[in-house]
Coordinates of C-alpha atoms in Angstrom, one line a residue:
M1 CA 25.3 -20.3 -4.3
A2 CA 23.0 -17.4 -3.3
K3 CA 19.2 -18.0 -3.6
T4 CA 17.3 -16.1 -6.2
D5 CA 14.6 -13.6 -5.3
L6 CA 12.0 -16.1 -6.6
E7 CA 13.5 -19.0 -4.5
I8 CA 13.4 -16.8 -1.4
A9 CA 9.8 -15.8 -2.1
Q10 CA 8.7 -19.4 -2.7
E11 CA 10.1 -20.5 0.7
C12 CA 7.8 -18.0 2.5
V13 CA 4.9 -19.5 4.4
M14 CA 2.3 -16.8 3.7
R15 CA -0.4 -16.0 6.2
P16 CA -4.0 -15.8 5.1
I17 CA -4.7 -12.3 3.9
S18 CA -7.4 -11.8 6.4
Q19 CA -4.8 -12.2 9.2
V20 CA -2.6 -9.6 7.5
A21 CA -5.6 -7.2 7.2
E22 CA -6.4 -7.6 10.9
K23 CA -3.0 -6.0 11.8
V24 CA -4.3 -2.6 10.5
G25 CA -7.9 -3.0 11.6
I26 CA -9.5 -4.1 8.3
D27 CA -12.5 -6.3 8.8
A28 CA -13.1 -9.5 6.8
A29 CA -16.3 -7.9 5.4
E30 CA -14.1 -5.2 3.9
L31 CA -12.1 -7.7 1.8
E32 CA -12.9 -9.2 -1.6
Y33 CA -10.7 -12.3 -1.8
Y34 CA -8.6 -13.4 -4.8
G35 CA -7.6 -16.7 -3.3
N36 CA -6.0 -17.0 0.2
Y37 CA -3.2 -14.5 -0.1
K38 CA -4.5 -11.4 -1.9
A39 CA -7.6 -9.4 -1.7
K40 CA -9.1 -6.2 -3.0
L41 CA -10.3 -3.6 -0.4
S42 CA -13.8 -2.4 -0.5
L43 CA -14.1 1.4 -1.2
D44 CA -15.8 1.6 2.1
V45 CA -12.5 1.1 3.9
L46 CA -11.5 4.7 3.0
K47 CA -15.0 6.1 3.4
K48 CA -15.5 4.7 6.9
R49 CA -12.2 6.2 8.1
A50 CA -12.5 9.6 6.4
D51 CA -12.4 11.5 9.8
K52 CA -9.3 9.6 11.1
A53 CA -6.1 11.6 11.2
D54 CA -3.5 10.7 8.5
G55 CA -0.3 8.9 9.4
K56 CA 3.1 10.1 8.4
L57 CA 4.0 9.8 4.6
I58 CA 7.5 8.7 3.6
L59 CA 8.6 8.8 0.0
V60 CA 11.4 6.6 -1.2
T61 CA 13.3 7.8 -4.3
A62 CA 16.8 7.2 -5.7
I63 CA 19.7 8.4 -7.9
N64 CA 19.4 7.9 -11.6
P65 CA 19.1 4.2 -12.2
T66 CA 21.8 2.1 -13.9
K67 CA 22.1 -1.5 -14.9
A68 CA 24.0 -1.9 -11.6
G69 CA 20.8 -1.7 -9.7
E70 CA 19.6 0.7 -7.0
G71 CA 17.1 -1.3 -5.0
K72 CA 14.4 1.3 -4.5
S73 CA 11.5 -1.1 -4.1
T74 CA 13.7 -3.4 -2.0
T75 CA 14.5 -0.4 0.3
T76 CA 10.8 0.5 0.4
V77 CA 9.7 -2.9 1.5
G78 CA 12.6 -3.3 4.0
L79 CA 12.0 0.1 5.6
G80 CA 8.3 -0.8 6.0
D81 CA 9.3 -4.1 7.7
G82 CA 11.9 -2.2 9.8
L83 CA 9.3 0.3 11.0
N84 CA 7.1 -2.6 12.1
Q85 CA 10.1 -4.2 13.9
I86 CA 10.7 -1.1 16.0
G87 CA 7.1 -1.2 17.1
K88 CA 5.5 1.2 14.6
K89 CA 2.2 0.6 12.8
A90 CA 3.4 0.9 9.3
M91 CA 2.1 0.0 5.8
I92 CA 3.7 0.1 2.3
A93 CA 2.2 1.4 -0.9
L94 CA 3.7 0.2 -4.2
R95 CA 2.9 0.2 -7.9
E96 CA 1.9 -2.9 -9.8
P97 CA 4.5 -4.4 -12.2
S98 CA 3.9 -4.3 -15.9
L99 CA 4.2 -7.6 -17.9
G100 CA 6.3 -5.9 -20.6
P101 CA 9.3 -5.3 -18.4
V102 CA 8.7 -8.6 -16.5
F103 CA 9.4 -10.5 -19.8
G104 CA 11.8 -7.9 -21.1
L105 CA 14.8 -6.6 -19.1
K106 CA 13.8 -4.4 -16.2
G107 CA 12.0 -7.0 -14.1
G108 CA 9.1 -6.6 -11.7
A109 CA 8.5 -4.4 -8.8
A110 CA 8.2 -6.6 -5.7
G111 CA 11.5 -5.9 -4.0
G112 CA 14.3 -8.4 -3.7
G113 CA 16.1 -10.7 -1.3
Y114 CA 14.5 -10.8 2.1
A115 CA 12.7 -7.5 1.5
Q116 CA 10.0 -8.7 -0.9
V117 CA 6.2 -8.6 -1.4
V118 CA 4.4 -12.0 -1.9
P119 CA 2.9 -13.8 -3.6
M120 CA 5.7 -12.8 -6.0
E121 CA 4.6 -14.9 -9.0
D122 CA 1.0 -13.5 -8.8
L123 CA 2.2 -9.9 -8.4
N124 CA 4.4 -10.1 -11.4
L125 CA 2.0 -11.9 -13.7
H126 CA -1.8 -11.3 -13.8
F127 CA -2.3 -10.3 -10.1
T128 CA -6.0 -9.3 -9.7
G129 CA -6.6 -8.3 -13.3
D130 CA -6.2 -4.5 -13.0
M131 CA -3.8 -4.3 -16.0
H132 CA -6.3 -6.3 -18.1
A133 CA -9.2 -3.9 -17.1
I134 CA -7.1 -0.9 -18.1
T135 CA -6.2 -2.5 -21.4
T136 CA -9.8 -3.4 -22.1
A137 CA -11.0 0.1 -21.3
N138 CA -8.4 1.7 -23.4
N139 CA -9.1 -0.5 -26.4
L140 CA -12.9 -0.1 -26.0
I141 CA -12.3 3.6 -26.7
S142 CA -10.3 2.7 -29.8
A143 CA -13.0 0.3 -31.0
C144 CA -15.7 2.8 -30.5
I145 CA -13.8 5.5 -32.3
D146 CA -13.3 3.3 -35.4
N147 CA -16.9 2.0 -35.2
H148 CA -18.2 5.6 -35.1
I149 CA -16.3 6.4 -38.2
H150 CA -17.5 3.3 -40.0
Q151 CA -21.1 3.9 -39.0
G152 CA -21.2 7.3 -40.6
N153 CA -19.0 9.6 -38.5
A154 CA -21.6 11.9 -37.0
L155 CA -18.9 13.6 -35.0
D156 CA -16.9 14.4 -38.2
I157 CA -13.8 12.8 -36.7
D158 CA -10.7 13.8 -38.7
I159 CA -9.1 10.3 -39.3
D160 CA -5.7 12.0 -39.7
N161 CA -5.9 13.7 -36.3
I162 CA -6.9 10.9 -33.9
T163 CA -4.6 11.2 -30.9
W164 CA -6.0 8.1 -29.0
K165 CA -3.9 4.9 -29.4
R166 CA -4.5 1.3 -28.6
C167 CA -2.5 -0.4 -25.9
L168 CA -1.1 -3.7 -24.8
D169 CA 0.8 -4.7 -21.6
M170 CA 3.8 -6.0 -23.5
N171 CA 7.0 -4.7 -24.9
D172 CA 6.4 -4.9 -28.7
R173 CA 8.2 -2.3 -30.9
N174 CA 6.4 -3.6 -34.1
L175 CA 3.2 -2.1 -32.8
R176 CA 4.5 1.5 -32.4
N177 CA 3.2 2.5 -35.8
I178 CA 0.7 0.4 -37.7
T179 CA -2.0 0.7 -40.4
I180 CA -5.5 -0.6 -39.5
G181 CA -8.7 -1.2 -41.5
Q182 CA -6.9 -2.6 -44.6
G183 CA -8.8 -4.5 -47.2
A184 CA -12.5 -4.6 -47.8
K185 CA -14.8 -1.7 -46.6
A186 CA -16.3 -4.1 -44.1
N187 CA -13.0 -4.1 -42.3
G188 CA -13.4 -0.4 -41.4
T189 CA -11.7 2.8 -42.5
E190 CA -8.0 2.4 -43.3
R191 CA -5.9 4.8 -41.2
K192 CA -2.6 5.1 -39.3
D193 CA -2.6 4.0 -35.7
G194 CA -0.2 2.7 -33.0
F195 CA 0.0 1.1 -29.6
N196 CA 1.3 2.3 -26.2
I197 CA 2.2 -0.1 -23.5
T198 CA -0.7 -0.3 -21.0
V199 CA 1.1 1.6 -18.2
A200 CA 1.5 4.5 -20.6
S201 CA -2.3 4.7 -21.3
E202 CA -4.1 7.7 -19.9
V203 CA -6.6 5.2 -18.4
M204 CA -3.8 4.1 -16.1
A205 CA -3.0 7.8 -15.1
V206 CA -6.7 8.4 -14.6
L207 CA -7.1 5.4 -12.3
C208 CA -4.2 6.5 -10.2
L209 CA -5.4 10.1 -9.8
A210 CA -9.1 9.4 -9.3
D211 CA -10.5 9.7 -5.7
S212 CA -13.8 7.8 -6.3
L213 CA -15.6 5.7 -8.8
M214 CA -17.6 8.8 -10.0
D215 CA -14.5 10.9 -10.2
L216 CA -13.0 8.1 -12.3
K217 CA -16.0 8.1 -14.6
K218 CA -15.8 11.9 -15.1
R219 CA -12.0 11.8 -15.8
L220 CA -12.5 9.0 -18.3
G221 CA -15.1 11.1 -20.1
D222 CA -12.8 14.1 -20.2
M223 CA -10.0 12.3 -22.0
L224 CA -9.1 13.7 -25.5
I225 CA -9.5 11.3 -28.4
G226 CA -8.6 13.7 -31.3
Y227 CA -10.2 16.5 -33.4
N228 CA -12.9 16.9 -36.0
T229 CA -12.2 18.3 -39.4
K230 CA -12.7 21.9 -38.1
Q231 CA -9.8 21.1 -35.7
E232 CA -12.1 21.2 -32.6
P233 CA -11.3 18.8 -29.8
L234 CA -13.3 15.6 -29.3
Y235 CA -13.5 13.8 -26.0
V236 CA -14.5 10.3 -24.8
K237 CA -17.7 11.7 -23.5
D238 CA -18.7 12.7 -27.0
L239 CA -18.8 8.9 -27.7
H240 CA -21.1 8.4 -24.7
I241 CA -19.1 5.5 -23.4
E242 CA -17.8 6.8 -20.1
G243 CA -20.4 4.8 -18.2
A244 CA -19.3 1.6 -19.9
L245 CA -15.6 2.4 -19.2
A246 CA -16.3 3.0 -15.5
M247 CA -18.1 -0.3 -15.4
V248 CA -15.1 -2.1 -16.9
M249 CA -13.0 -0.4 -14.2
K250 CA -15.3 -0.9 -11.2
D251 CA -13.0 -3.5 -9.6
A252 CA -9.7 -2.1 -10.9
I253 CA -10.3 1.0 -8.8
K254 CA -10.3 -1.0 -5.6
P255 CA -6.8 -1.2 -4.0
N256 CA -5.1 -4.6 -3.7
L257 CA -3.8 -6.0 -0.3
V258 CA -0.9 -8.4 -0.1
Q259 CA 2.0 -9.0 2.4
T260 CA 5.7 -8.8 2.8
L261 CA 7.9 -11.8 3.6
E262 CA 7.5 -10.6 7.3
H263 CA 3.7 -10.6 6.9
N264 CA 3.2 -6.9 7.0
P265 CA 0.4 -5.3 5.0
V266 CA 1.2 -3.8 1.5
I267 CA -1.2 -2.1 -0.8
V268 CA -0.2 -2.6 -4.5
H269 CA -2.3 -0.5 -6.8
G270 CA -1.8 1.2 -10.2
G271 CA 1.5 1.3 -12.1
P272 CA 2.3 4.1 -14.4
F273 CA 5.9 4.3 -15.6
A274 CA 7.8 7.3 -14.4
N275 CA 9.7 7.9 -17.6
I276 CA 6.6 8.2 -19.8
A277 CA 3.9 8.7 -17.2
H278 CA 3.7 10.0 -13.6
G279 CA 5.3 7.0 -11.9
C280 CA 3.3 6.7 -8.6
N281 CA 0.8 4.2 -7.2
S282 CA -2.8 5.4 -6.9
I283 CA -4.0 8.2 -4.7
M284 CA -6.7 6.0 -3.3
A285 CA -4.1 3.4 -2.2
T286 CA -1.9 6.0 -0.5
K287 CA -4.8 7.7 1.2
T288 CA -6.1 4.3 2.4
C289 CA -2.8 3.5 3.9
L290 CA -2.6 6.9 5.6
K291 CA -5.9 6.2 7.4
L292 CA -4.9 2.6 8.4
A293 CA -1.3 3.1 9.6
D294 CA 0.8 5.6 11.5
Y295 CA 3.6 5.4 9.0
V296 CA 3.2 4.9 5.2
V297 CA 6.2 4.1 3.0
T298 CA 5.7 4.6 -0.7
E299 CA 8.0 4.9 -3.7
A300 CA 8.0 6.8 -7.0
G301 CA 9.6 5.4 -10.1
F302 CA 13.2 5.9 -11.2
G303 CA 15.2 8.8 -9.7
A304 CA 14.2 12.0 -8.0
D305 CA 14.4 13.8 -11.3
L306 CA 11.4 11.8 -12.6
G307 CA 9.3 9.9 -10.0
A308 CA 9.9 12.1 -7.0
E309 CA 9.3 15.3 -9.0
K310 CA 6.0 13.9 -10.3
F311 CA 5.0 12.6 -6.9
L312 CA 5.6 16.0 -5.3
D313 CA 4.4 18.2 -8.2
I314 CA 1.4 16.1 -9.5
K315 CA 0.3 13.4 -7.1
C316 CA 0.6 15.3 -3.9
R317 CA -1.0 18.4 -5.5
F318 CA -4.1 16.4 -6.7
G319 CA -4.4 14.3 -3.6
N320 CA -3.7 17.1 -1.1
L321 CA -1.0 14.9 0.4
K322 CA 1.6 16.3 2.8
P323 CA 4.8 14.2 2.8
N324 CA 6.9 14.1 5.9
A325 CA 10.3 12.7 4.8
V326 CA 12.2 11.4 1.8
V327 CA 14.6 8.5 1.6
I328 CA 17.1 8.8 -1.3
V329 CA 18.5 5.3 -2.2
A330 CA 22.0 5.0 -3.6
T331 CA 24.3 2.1 -4.2
I332 CA 28.1 2.1 -4.4
R333 CA 27.9 0.1 -7.7
A334 CA 25.6 2.7 -9.4
L335 CA 27.7 5.6 -8.1
K336 CA 30.8 4.1 -9.6
Q337 CA 29.0 3.8 -12.9
H338 CA 28.0 7.5 -12.6
G339 CA 31.7 8.1 -11.9
G340 CA 32.8 6.7 -15.2
V341 CA 33.3 3.0 -14.5
A342 CA 32.2 0.5 -17.1
F343 CA 29.4 -1.9 -16.0
E344 CA 31.7 -5.0 -16.3
D345 CA 34.3 -3.4 -14.0
L346 CA 31.9 -2.4 -11.2
K347 CA 32.9 -5.4 -9.0
N348 CA 36.3 -3.9 -8.6
E349 CA 37.0 -1.5 -5.8
N350 CA 37.2 2.1 -7.0
V351 CA 36.7 4.7 -4.3
E352 CA 37.7 7.7 -6.5
A353 CA 35.1 6.9 -9.2
M354 CA 32.5 6.4 -6.6
L355 CA 33.2 9.8 -5.1
R356 CA 33.0 11.3 -8.6
G357 CA 29.6 9.6 -9.0
C358 CA 28.4 11.3 -5.8
A359 CA 27.8 14.4 -7.9
N360 CA 24.7 12.6 -9.2
L361 CA 23.5 11.9 -5.6
A362 CA 24.2 15.5 -4.7
K363 CA 21.9 16.7 -7.5
H364 CA 19.0 14.5 -6.3
I365 CA 19.5 15.7 -2.8
E366 CA 19.4 19.3 -4.1
T367 CA 16.1 18.5 -5.8
I368 CA 14.5 17.2 -2.7
E369 CA 15.7 20.3 -0.7
A370 CA 14.0 22.4 -3.4
F371 CA 10.7 20.9 -2.3
G372 CA 11.4 21.8 1.3
L373 CA 11.5 18.3 2.7
P374 CA 13.9 16.5 5.2
Y375 CA 15.7 13.5 3.7
I376 CA 18.1 10.7 4.4
V377 CA 20.5 8.8 2.1
A378 CA 20.0 5.1 2.3
I379 CA 23.1 3.3 1.2
N380 CA 21.7 0.0 -0.2
E381 CA 24.5 -2.5 0.5
F382 CA 25.6 -5.0 -2.2
A383 CA 27.8 -8.0 -1.5
T384 CA 30.5 -6.6 -3.7
D385 CA 30.8 -3.3 -1.7
T386 CA 34.2 -3.0 0.0
Q387 CA 34.8 -1.6 3.4
A388 CA 36.9 1.2 1.9
E389 CA 34.0 2.2 -0.4
V390 CA 31.4 2.1 2.3
E391 CA 33.5 4.2 4.6
A392 CA 34.3 6.7 1.9
L393 CA 30.6 7.1 1.0
Q394 CA 29.6 7.5 4.7
N395 CA 32.4 10.1 5.1
W396 CA 31.1 12.0 2.0
C397 CA 27.7 12.1 3.6
R398 CA 29.0 13.3 6.9
E399 CA 31.3 15.9 5.4
N400 CA 28.4 17.3 3.3
H401 CA 25.9 17.2 6.3
H402 CA 23.6 14.6 4.8
E403 CA 21.8 12.2 7.2
M404 CA 22.5 8.7 6.1
S405 CA 22.1 5.0 7.0
L406 CA 23.6 1.8 5.7
S407 CA 20.7 -0.4 4.6
Q408 CA 21.1 -4.2 4.6
V409 CA 17.5 -5.1 3.8
W410 CA 18.3 -7.4 0.8
A411 CA 20.2 -9.7 3.1
K412 CA 18.5 -9.2 6.4
G413 CA 14.9 -7.9 5.7
G414 CA 13.5 -5.6 8.3
K415 CA 16.5 -6.2 10.6
G416 CA 18.7 -4.6 8.0
A417 CA 16.7 -1.3 8.2
L418 CA 16.4 -0.8 12.0
D419 CA 18.8 2.2 12.0
L420 CA 17.1 3.6 8.9
A421 CA 13.7 3.2 10.4
E422 CA 14.7 5.0 13.6
K423 CA 16.2 7.9 11.7
V424 CA 13.1 8.1 9.4
V425 CA 10.8 8.4 12.4
S426 CA 12.9 11.2 13.7
L427 CA 12.8 13.0 10.3
C428 CA 9.0 12.7 10.3
E429 CA 8.9 14.8 13.5
Q430 CA 10.8 17.6 11.9
P431 CA 8.8 20.6 10.5
N432 CA 9.0 21.0 6.8
T433 CA 8.1 23.6 4.2
Y434 CA 7.0 21.2 1.4
A435 CA 5.5 22.9 -1.7
P436 CA 5.5 22.1 -5.4
I437 CA 8.2 23.9 -7.3
Y438 CA 5.8 25.7 -9.7
N439 CA 2.4 27.2 -9.9
V440 CA 0.0 25.5 -12.3
N441 CA -1.1 28.9 -13.6
E442 CA 2.4 29.7 -14.9
S443 CA 2.9 29.2 -18.6
I444 CA 3.7 25.8 -20.0
K445 CA 7.2 26.9 -21.0
D446 CA 7.9 28.4 -17.6
K447 CA 6.7 25.2 -15.8
I448 CA 8.9 23.0 -18.0
T449 CA 11.9 25.3 -17.6
K450 CA 11.5 25.2 -13.8
I451 CA 11.5 21.4 -13.7
A452 CA 14.4 21.2 -16.1
Q453 CA 16.6 23.7 -14.3
T454 CA 15.6 22.8 -10.7
C455 CA 15.5 19.0 -11.0
Y456 CA 17.8 18.2 -13.9
G457 CA 20.4 21.0 -13.7
A458 CA 19.7 22.1 -17.3
G459 CA 20.8 25.5 -18.5
A460 CA 18.0 25.9 -21.0
V461 CA 15.0 24.3 -22.7
A462 CA 14.5 24.2 -26.4
F463 CA 11.1 23.6 -28.1
T464 CA 10.7 22.1 -31.6
D465 CA 8.4 23.8 -34.1
E466 CA 5.8 21.0 -33.4
A467 CA 6.0 21.7 -29.6
E468 CA 5.6 25.4 -30.2
A469 CA 2.5 24.9 -32.3
Q470 CA 1.0 22.5 -29.7
I471 CA 1.7 25.0 -26.9
A472 CA -0.2 27.7 -28.9
L473 CA -3.1 25.3 -29.4
Y474 CA -3.3 24.3 -25.8
E475 CA -3.2 28.0 -24.7
K476 CA -6.1 28.7 -27.1
Q477 CA -8.1 25.7 -25.7
G478 CA -7.4 26.8 -22.1
W479 CA -5.4 23.6 -21.4
D480 CA -2.3 25.4 -20.2
H481 CA -3.2 25.7 -16.5
M482 CA -2.3 22.1 -15.6
P483 CA 0.8 20.4 -14.1
I484 CA 3.5 19.1 -16.4
C485 CA 4.4 15.4 -16.7
M486 CA 7.9 15.2 -18.2
A487 CA 8.7 12.1 -20.4
K488 CA 12.5 11.7 -20.2
T489 CA 15.2 9.1 -20.1
P490 CA 15.5 7.7 -16.5
T491 CA 19.3 7.0 -16.8
S492 CA 20.5 10.6 -17.0
L493 CA 19.6 13.9 -15.6
S494 CA 19.7 15.1 -19.2
D495 CA 17.6 13.9 -22.2
Q496 CA 20.7 11.9 -23.4
D497 CA 20.5 8.4 -21.9
K498 CA 24.2 7.8 -21.6
L499 CA 25.2 11.1 -20.1
Y500 CA 25.9 9.9 -16.6
G501 CA 26.9 11.8 -13.5
A502 CA 25.7 15.3 -13.0
P503 CA 26.0 17.2 -16.3
K504 CA 25.5 21.0 -16.0
D505 CA 24.2 23.8 -18.2
F506 CA 22.9 21.4 -20.9
T507 CA 19.9 22.0 -23.1
I508 CA 16.8 19.9 -22.8
T509 CA 14.7 19.6 -26.0
V510 CA 11.0 19.2 -25.8
R511 CA 10.0 17.6 -29.1
E512 CA 6.3 17.0 -28.6
L513 CA 3.5 17.6 -26.1
R514 CA 0.4 15.5 -25.4
P515 CA -2.7 16.7 -23.4
S516 CA -3.9 14.1 -20.8
L517 CA -7.1 16.0 -20.0
G518 CA -8.7 13.2 -17.9
A519 CA -5.6 12.8 -15.8
G520 CA -5.3 16.6 -15.6
F521 CA -1.7 17.2 -16.9
I522 CA 0.3 17.9 -20.0
V523 CA 2.9 15.3 -21.1
A524 CA 6.1 16.9 -22.5
L525 CA 8.2 14.4 -24.5
T526 CA 12.0 14.8 -24.6
G527 CA 14.8 12.9 -26.3
N528 CA 13.8 9.5 -27.8
V529 CA 11.5 8.3 -25.0
L530 CA 9.1 5.7 -26.4
T531 CA 5.6 5.0 -25.1
M532 CA 5.9 1.4 -26.4
P533 CA 9.2 -0.2 -25.4
G534 CA 10.8 -3.1 -27.3
L535 CA 12.3 -6.4 -26.0
P536 CA 16.1 -6.7 -25.6
K537 CA 18.2 -9.1 -27.5
Q538 CA 18.0 -11.6 -24.7
P539 CA 14.5 -11.2 -23.1
A540 CA 14.0 -12.4 -19.6
A541 CA 11.3 -14.7 -21.0
L542 CA 14.0 -17.0 -22.4
N543 CA 14.9 -18.0 -18.9
M544 CA 11.4 -18.7 -17.6
D545 CA 9.7 -22.1 -17.3
I546 CA 7.1 -24.1 -15.4
D547 CA 7.0 -27.8 -14.6
E548 CA 4.3 -30.3 -14.4
A549 CA 3.6 -29.5 -10.8
G550 CA 3.1 -25.8 -11.6
H551 CA 6.4 -24.8 -10.1
I552 CA 7.7 -21.6 -11.7
K553 CA 11.4 -20.9 -12.3
G554 CA 13.4 -18.0 -13.9
L555 CA 11.0 -15.3 -12.8
F556 CA 13.9 -13.2 -11.2

């Protein structure tokens, strides 16, 4: 019986994090230890190396995800290990997992098999407390809003037009829409409210886009909380708590250092979802890696339609980052599902369905080409893949002139990515014409339409009456010259979650927009994307346990 990811991780004899740090020239004095195997990096790590040339930046993205699994994090970790195995000084930058999906259905974000980040239990549970700090900061804002109203409401806050929500790092559908302040007057003012999951909080986005503690404080102050009764916008800075918020976040802004199973350094920092937020680890983490290593492998959430688009249109724009190459991960199982095969039948050989599903892969390749970047298709091998299916996919890549590599990192770790690593190094030497696909000074509608048509293959974009009114308000307020962060189902190129493959000429409907003024972008919500997920019928939590010795089981 094959070992689980957790069993493989628990067998790893980890090295002290100080030894891992030494591989990329980090001094012990620059570490803030959280036990023996994880540490936060002092902000001086980046400051001291500001004049050092950046390494090469490699983005790992994927096709639209399915229940069959794509292995984007696994490929990211395996490629980082593979680059080190071929003698390159490489680091990996990942997002932090959210507890909601850990106990729900999606799982964590530490890779899998023999391409994992450890300590796996810590990473997928409380780690270094960043999620708790973000939750606390978010809810301090909510508490201060309601206290301000209770204490006389000097800002004349319109209690029916408060846009700021509370948050919790858990999947809990019952908290989406709630009533607070019920009962006696001493309990506060009764009003409608709701919760987002922590990773959807703007505090998370601000953390991931800030380039210093003072920039973080300013961005926190710029976040919108709602409007007064004259319909004028109100900000966190109007509550005079941005200093307190930055204090709460003073440690969370520091990147976290851990290691792979092969003892290579990994920075794990920040974790916004890509379907409801911008889906990338922090700019500070990526920039720190670029100063410490010659090659940096990072990932963006879900497929190229979501995470990669936001990485290339939002994160790279704000961070002045210049990516060198893109890895597009695909699995034969997922391609068969995009080709019309039911999930329960994916174990059966079906070359024809897989080739039909390649239309989805082709669309994501087209998206990366639109950004002017060289790419390679990483075929993430599963045990159920047949030789005929593998050869057919390889032939499809060759016939369509797509560079490709068979990745075996789940089973072999870095050794399973040696070919991929060599080809990625070659790609990084190629000149590229990377540029975002839109200008921020274009209209909100034009920016959304460019994303939908270029990255999704949509024919048109429709806007609800509510969205039209919001666009008019944002233009009046001067908020329209910002990037767009699309909130969309990850499972389809469209806004319909079960429309697989590569649909064409469909209409995307934008139902609502939300200004994230501290982060510096406008969120456009499509379809039925929710900012507070719910648990599935059989949550992963049902299979988890711990024994008297503290030994965990069932965590993947």
